[in-house]
Phi, psi and omega in degrees: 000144213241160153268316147240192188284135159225078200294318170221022133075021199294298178333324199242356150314291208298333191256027163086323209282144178279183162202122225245149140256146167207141188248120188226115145332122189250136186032057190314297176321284176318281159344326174278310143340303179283312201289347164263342163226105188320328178323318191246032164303109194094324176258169168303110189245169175211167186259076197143203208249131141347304209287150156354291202251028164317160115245174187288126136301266201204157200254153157283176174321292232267333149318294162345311166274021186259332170130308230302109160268138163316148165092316230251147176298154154283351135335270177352299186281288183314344175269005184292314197209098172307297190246083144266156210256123182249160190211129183269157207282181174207037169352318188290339179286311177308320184292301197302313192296296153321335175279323169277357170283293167316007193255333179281318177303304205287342164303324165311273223226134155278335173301096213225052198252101181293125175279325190200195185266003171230018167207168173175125193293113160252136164278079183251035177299338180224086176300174166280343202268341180097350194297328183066024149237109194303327182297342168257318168332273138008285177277321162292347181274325214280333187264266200000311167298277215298019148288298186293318182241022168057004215244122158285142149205177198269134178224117176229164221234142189183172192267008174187146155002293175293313189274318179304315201266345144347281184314324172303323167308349234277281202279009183305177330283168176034071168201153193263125149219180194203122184257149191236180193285147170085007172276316196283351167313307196294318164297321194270022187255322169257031180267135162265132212315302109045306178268357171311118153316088172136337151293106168257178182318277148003308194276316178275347154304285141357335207248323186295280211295017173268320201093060180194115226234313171207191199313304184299334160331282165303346186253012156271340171265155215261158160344305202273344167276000173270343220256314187299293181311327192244343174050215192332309183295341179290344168293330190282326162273348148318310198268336195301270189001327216238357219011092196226142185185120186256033207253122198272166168276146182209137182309311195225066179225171172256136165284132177263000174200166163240120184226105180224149198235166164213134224267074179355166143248358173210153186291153209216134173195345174313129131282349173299320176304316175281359206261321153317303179294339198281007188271292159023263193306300187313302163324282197302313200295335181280337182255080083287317192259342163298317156300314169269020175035067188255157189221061213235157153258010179223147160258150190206132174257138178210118165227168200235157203248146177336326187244038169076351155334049177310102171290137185213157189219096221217151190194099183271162174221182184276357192216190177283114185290148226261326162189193198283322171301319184323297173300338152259008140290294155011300173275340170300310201265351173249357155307306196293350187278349198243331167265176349315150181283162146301335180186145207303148150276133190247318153226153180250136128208216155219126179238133158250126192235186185043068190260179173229011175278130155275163175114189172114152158243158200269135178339157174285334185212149192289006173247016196280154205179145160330189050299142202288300111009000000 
């Protein structure tokens, strides 16, 4: 589905402007699940571990309408959706199936920046095929995937990044939209603020008791009251409000960290609590570095202490850490170099560092992390 007709995409040639794709996998982990075993077609799945302290990787749809989201425990998700179905992940399969997705983009485009193993940024202002419309471009990667790999996505077709990967959201699953030049303001202005790449639930809470609710909200207000309210973030929201993004697609870059933290809803200071949060933390955070096919030698524990105060405890090692127990001893043993604590915590989190992986797209702001939450 288009948000309008775009047949050969001649405006953003002629005005200079790229043509941006941004490609999303709809519920990828799962789906792959349901397309190898038919049993579990049609029902609810989830991704991950099952036990007491599990969490969701990723849920299908039909979970989905159930509340069950990534990130969320898995209690949580099962008291959501009693028969829900969990399936342990299989990454080496999920990597393979990715890998023919990238194979369809680079028939297109060598401009390729893969965000995860289910998304990814195309540069097709100058395809190899010739075709000149990024939107039938768009609509052939989109039947390609589902010929070669059974599997649907999403897509949205726009003059930069931000406004692309907006658009992909738009229509899931398996739907199309298209912002064309001189649209994205008026689009992301009636966007709540909430779908913003880099808002999280926090922020926009926040944002609500400022009275800013959606795009156009943020975009009445000026540089120096964002600056006031948002400090570092506020220019990236100033320019998101207008849809506005000059960050090229790039092929090739190192990502400097993997990461993600979390935010309480109570001060946490027991060590059995932190010690429970920190299995927690390990679970989501290792299937994030699994997703980006990250590679790092440092771990780094980071917490912020009741009176905003930020701690951080980081511990490298010589090689590349090797799979999710390494890494979760690593965080275990530096919870253990710090407690007892001095005083209660309000957030956790974990960055795997020092990478050696390429691709990725880089934070909006340099301390930006996953939220968990």
């Amino acid at each position: 589905m288009s948000l309008v007709d775009d047949s050969d995409d001649g405006d953003a040639e002629a005005d200079g402007l790229r043509k941006i794709i941004h490609v999303d996998m709809d519920a990828f982990f799962a789906s792959v699940e349901q397309r190898d075993n038919p049993e579990l077609r049609g029902k609810p799945v989830a991704v991950g571990g099952s036990s007491g302290r599990g969490v969701v990787a990723a849920a299908s749809y039909e979970a989905r309408k159930f509340g069950v989201r990534s990130a969320m425990p898995s209690v949580t998700a099962k008291r959501k959706c009693p028969d829900l179905i969990f399936c342990k992940s299989r990454f080496d399969v999920y990597r393979e199936v990715s890998q023919q997705i990238r194979a369809i983009f680079r028939h297109h485009t060598d401009l390729v920046e893969p965000l995860s193993l289910d998304e990814a940024y195309l540069d097709v202002t100058e395809d190899k095929l010739g075709i000149g419309s990024a939107t039938r471009i768009a609509e052939l990667i989109r039947q390609e995937i589902k010929a070669k790999t059974k599997l649907t996505a999403s897509a949205g077709v726009s003059y930069n990044k931000f406004l692309a990967k907006l658009a992909s959201d738009q229509n899931k699953p398996d739907g199309l939209c298209v912002i064309r030049p001189g649209q994205g303001a008026e689009f992301v202005q009636s966007l709540p603020v909430r779908r913003f790449h880099g808002v999280g639930p926090k922020g926009a809470e926040k944002m609500a008791k400022l009275g800013i609710e959606t795009g156009a909200d943020l975009a009445a207000k000026d540089i120096e009251w964002l600056r006031a309210h948002f400090g570092s973030f506020a220019d990236y929201l100033y320019r998101a409000a207008r849809g506005i993004d000059l960050r090229p697609v790039r092929s090739s870059r190192i990502r400097k960290s993997v990461g993600g933290e979390r935010t309480f809803s109570r001060d946490l200071s027991s060590g059995s609590e932190l010690r429970e949060t920190l299995e927690d933390i390990i679970d989501i955070v290792w299937g994030y570095i699994e997703r980006a096919e990250a590679k790092g030698r440092t771990v780094t524990l980071k917490m912020k202490y009741t009176d905003f105060q930020i701690f951080s405890r980081a511990r490298t090692v010589d090689r590349a850490i090797e799979d999710k127990d390494e890494f979760a001893q690593l965080s275990r043993a530096l919870l253990e170099e710090v407690l007892p604590l001095p005083m209660p915590i309000r957030l956790m989190g974990l960055t795997l560092s020092k990478l050696e992986r390429e691709g990725e797209e880089e934070p909006k702001r340099p301390d930006a992390q996953l939220s968990l939450l």
